[in-house]
Amino acid sequence: MAGLFESAGDGSAAIALDELEASILRSLEVQMLELIGPGPGKGGDDPLAALFAEGPTEAPSDPALARLFPDAYGEPGQPVDADTAAAAGEFRRYTEIDLRTRKREDALHVVRALDGLEGEGGVLKLTPAECLRWLGALNDLRLTLGARLEVTEEDEQGLYALPDTDERKPLVMAYLWLGGMQESLLDAMAD
């Protein structure tokens, strides 16, 4: 079970992570939290105002964030007309805050679960609900790494052939490892 999920029955899963794997995954999730940014303010904020808060209307300029928070209308990377851009902005304005919150919560859930291993590594057992959070968090990491590596469907196979001297190799290894984890989690949930 080294670094991949196995079925624990009834849609739940288990994964054995050694100390290094847990540390790498935790580090990646903490970086994801930093990329997503802090959540809405707490404390003295008016809860009713927070309920009606509006998000941004423009797509993020960072390619990784644009991949995590894509426009709802139009094709990625293709020009759109003014009506489509306006509709995408309106959709973003009312949905991005909640989407960021969910992505932040998924990443935090994974970090907290890994913190429970106390730096020694071990086996994590996930309920079906926890599996969904992990699946979301792993997907977000892969999307981010894929954007940073500028991965397309056509060149994904070429990632396996990168020489060890390529500076992208550590990110590629993480990208491929996360893909294996994601696939094994989907298989485990289906069993």
Coordinates of C-alpha atoms in Angstrom, one line a residue, residues 16-191:
A16 CA 0.1 4.0 4.3
L17 CA 2.4 6.9 4.1
D18 CA 6.0 6.9 5.3
E19 CA 7.4 10.0 7.0
L20 CA 8.8 11.5 3.8
E21 CA 5.6 11.0 1.8
A22 CA 3.5 12.5 4.6
S23 CA 5.9 15.5 4.8
I24 CA 5.9 16.1 1.1
L25 CA 2.1 15.9 0.8
R26 CA 1.6 18.2 3.8
S27 CA 4.1 20.7 2.4
L28 CA 2.2 20.7 -0.9
E29 CA -1.1 21.2 0.8
V30 CA 0.3 24.1 2.9
Q31 CA 1.5 25.7 -0.3
M32 CA -2.0 25.2 -1.7
L33 CA -3.4 27.0 1.2
E34 CA -1.0 29.9 0.7
L35 CA -1.9 30.0 -3.0
I36 CA -5.7 30.1 -2.4
G37 CA -5.3 32.8 0.2
P38 CA -6.9 33.5 3.5
G39 CA -10.6 33.1 4.0
P40 CA -13.1 35.8 4.7
G41 CA -12.5 37.7 7.9
K42 CA -13.9 36.4 11.1
G43 CA -14.5 37.9 14.6
G44 CA -16.1 41.3 14.4
D45 CA -17.5 40.9 10.8
D46 CA -21.2 40.9 10.4
P47 CA -22.4 37.4 9.6
L48 CA -25.2 38.7 7.4
A49 CA -22.8 40.8 5.4
A50 CA -20.5 37.8 4.9
L51 CA -23.5 35.9 3.6
F52 CA -24.0 38.4 0.9
A53 CA -20.3 39.1 0.2
E54 CA -19.4 39.3 -3.5
G55 CA -16.3 37.9 -5.0
P56 CA -14.1 39.1 -7.8
T57 CA -15.5 39.5 -11.3
E58 CA -12.1 39.1 -13.1
A59 CA -10.3 35.8 -13.6
P60 CA -7.0 35.5 -11.7
S61 CA -3.9 36.4 -13.6
D62 CA -1.9 33.6 -12.1
P63 CA -2.3 30.6 -14.5
A64 CA -2.5 28.1 -11.5
L65 CA -5.3 30.1 -9.9
A66 CA -7.0 30.5 -13.2
R67 CA -7.0 26.7 -13.5
L68 CA -8.4 26.3 -10.0
F69 CA -11.0 29.1 -10.6
P70 CA -11.8 29.0 -14.3
D71 CA -14.4 31.1 -16.1
A72 CA -17.8 29.5 -16.2
Y73 CA -18.3 30.5 -19.8
G74 CA -16.2 30.4 -22.9
E75 CA -13.3 28.2 -23.8
P76 CA -10.0 28.5 -21.8
G77 CA -7.5 30.6 -23.6
Q78 CA -9.9 31.7 -26.3
P79 CA -11.2 35.2 -26.8
V80 CA -14.8 35.8 -25.7
D81 CA -17.3 38.5 -26.6
A82 CA -18.4 41.2 -24.2
D83 CA -21.7 39.4 -23.2
T84 CA -19.8 36.1 -22.4
A85 CA -17.2 38.0 -20.4
A86 CA -19.9 39.8 -18.5
A87 CA -21.8 36.5 -17.7
A88 CA -18.6 34.9 -16.6
G89 CA -17.8 37.8 -14.3
E90 CA -21.2 37.7 -12.8
F91 CA -21.0 34.0 -12.2
R92 CA -17.6 34.4 -10.6
R93 CA -18.8 37.2 -8.4
Y94 CA -21.3 35.0 -6.7
T95 CA -19.5 31.7 -6.6
E96 CA -15.7 32.2 -6.2
I97 CA -15.8 32.9 -2.4
D98 CA -17.6 29.6 -1.8
L99 CA -15.4 27.7 -4.2
R100 CA -12.3 29.1 -2.5
T101 CA -13.7 28.2 0.9
R102 CA -14.3 24.6 -0.2
K103 CA -10.9 24.2 -1.6
R104 CA -9.3 25.7 1.5
E105 CA -11.4 23.3 3.8
D106 CA -10.3 20.3 1.7
A107 CA -6.6 21.3 1.9
L108 CA -6.9 21.9 5.7
H109 CA -8.6 18.6 6.2
V110 CA -5.7 16.8 4.5
V111 CA -3.1 18.8 6.5
R112 CA -4.9 18.0 9.8
A113 CA -5.1 14.3 8.9
L114 CA -1.4 14.2 8.1
D115 CA -0.6 16.1 11.3
G116 CA -2.3 13.2 13.1
L117 CA 0.5 10.9 11.9
E118 CA 2.9 12.9 14.2
G119 CA 5.8 12.9 11.8
E120 CA 6.3 9.1 12.0
G121 CA 4.2 8.1 9.0
G122 CA 1.5 5.5 9.3
V123 CA -1.8 4.4 8.0
L124 CA -4.7 6.8 7.5
K125 CA -8.2 5.4 7.2
L126 CA -10.7 7.7 5.5
T127 CA -14.5 7.6 5.7
P128 CA -16.4 8.1 2.4
A129 CA -16.9 11.8 3.2
E130 CA -13.2 12.2 4.0
C131 CA -12.4 10.4 0.7
L132 CA -14.3 13.1 -1.2
R133 CA -12.3 15.9 0.6
W134 CA -9.0 14.1 -0.2
L135 CA -10.1 13.6 -3.8
G136 CA -10.8 17.3 -4.1
A137 CA -7.5 18.3 -2.5
L138 CA -5.4 16.0 -4.6
N139 CA -7.2 17.2 -7.8
D140 CA -6.4 20.8 -6.8
L141 CA -2.8 20.0 -6.3
R142 CA -2.5 18.3 -9.7
L143 CA -4.3 21.1 -11.4
T144 CA -1.9 23.6 -9.9
L145 CA 1.2 21.6 -10.7
G146 CA -0.1 20.9 -14.2
A147 CA -0.5 24.7 -14.7
R148 CA 2.9 25.4 -13.3
L149 CA 4.4 22.8 -15.6
E150 CA 2.2 23.9 -18.6
V151 CA 1.1 20.3 -19.0
T152 CA -1.2 19.5 -22.0
E153 CA -2.8 16.2 -22.9
E154 CA -0.4 15.8 -25.8
D155 CA 2.8 16.1 -23.8
E156 CA 1.8 14.3 -20.5
Q157 CA 3.5 11.1 -21.7
G158 CA 6.7 13.1 -22.3
L159 CA 6.9 13.8 -18.6
Y160 CA 8.0 10.3 -18.0
A161 CA 11.0 10.8 -20.2
L162 CA 12.4 13.9 -18.6
P163 CA 16.1 13.6 -17.8
D164 CA 17.0 13.7 -14.1
T165 CA 18.9 17.0 -14.8
D166 CA 15.7 18.8 -15.8
E167 CA 14.8 21.4 -13.2
R168 CA 11.2 20.5 -13.6
K169 CA 11.8 16.9 -12.6
P170 CA 10.8 17.2 -8.8
L171 CA 7.5 18.9 -9.8
V172 CA 6.9 16.3 -12.4
M173 CA 7.5 13.5 -9.9
A174 CA 5.1 15.1 -7.5
Y175 CA 2.5 15.5 -10.3
L176 CA 2.8 11.9 -11.4
W177 CA 2.7 10.6 -7.7
L178 CA -0.4 12.7 -7.0
G179 CA -2.0 11.3 -10.1
G180 CA -1.3 7.8 -8.9
M181 CA -2.8 8.6 -5.5
Q182 CA -5.8 10.2 -7.1
E183 CA -6.4 7.2 -9.3
S184 CA -5.9 4.7 -6.5
L185 CA -8.4 6.7 -4.3
L186 CA -11.0 6.6 -7.0
D187 CA -10.5 2.8 -7.3
A188 CA -10.7 2.3 -3.6
M189 CA -13.9 4.3 -3.3
A190 CA -15.5 2.2 -6.1
D191 CA -14.7 -1.1 -4.4

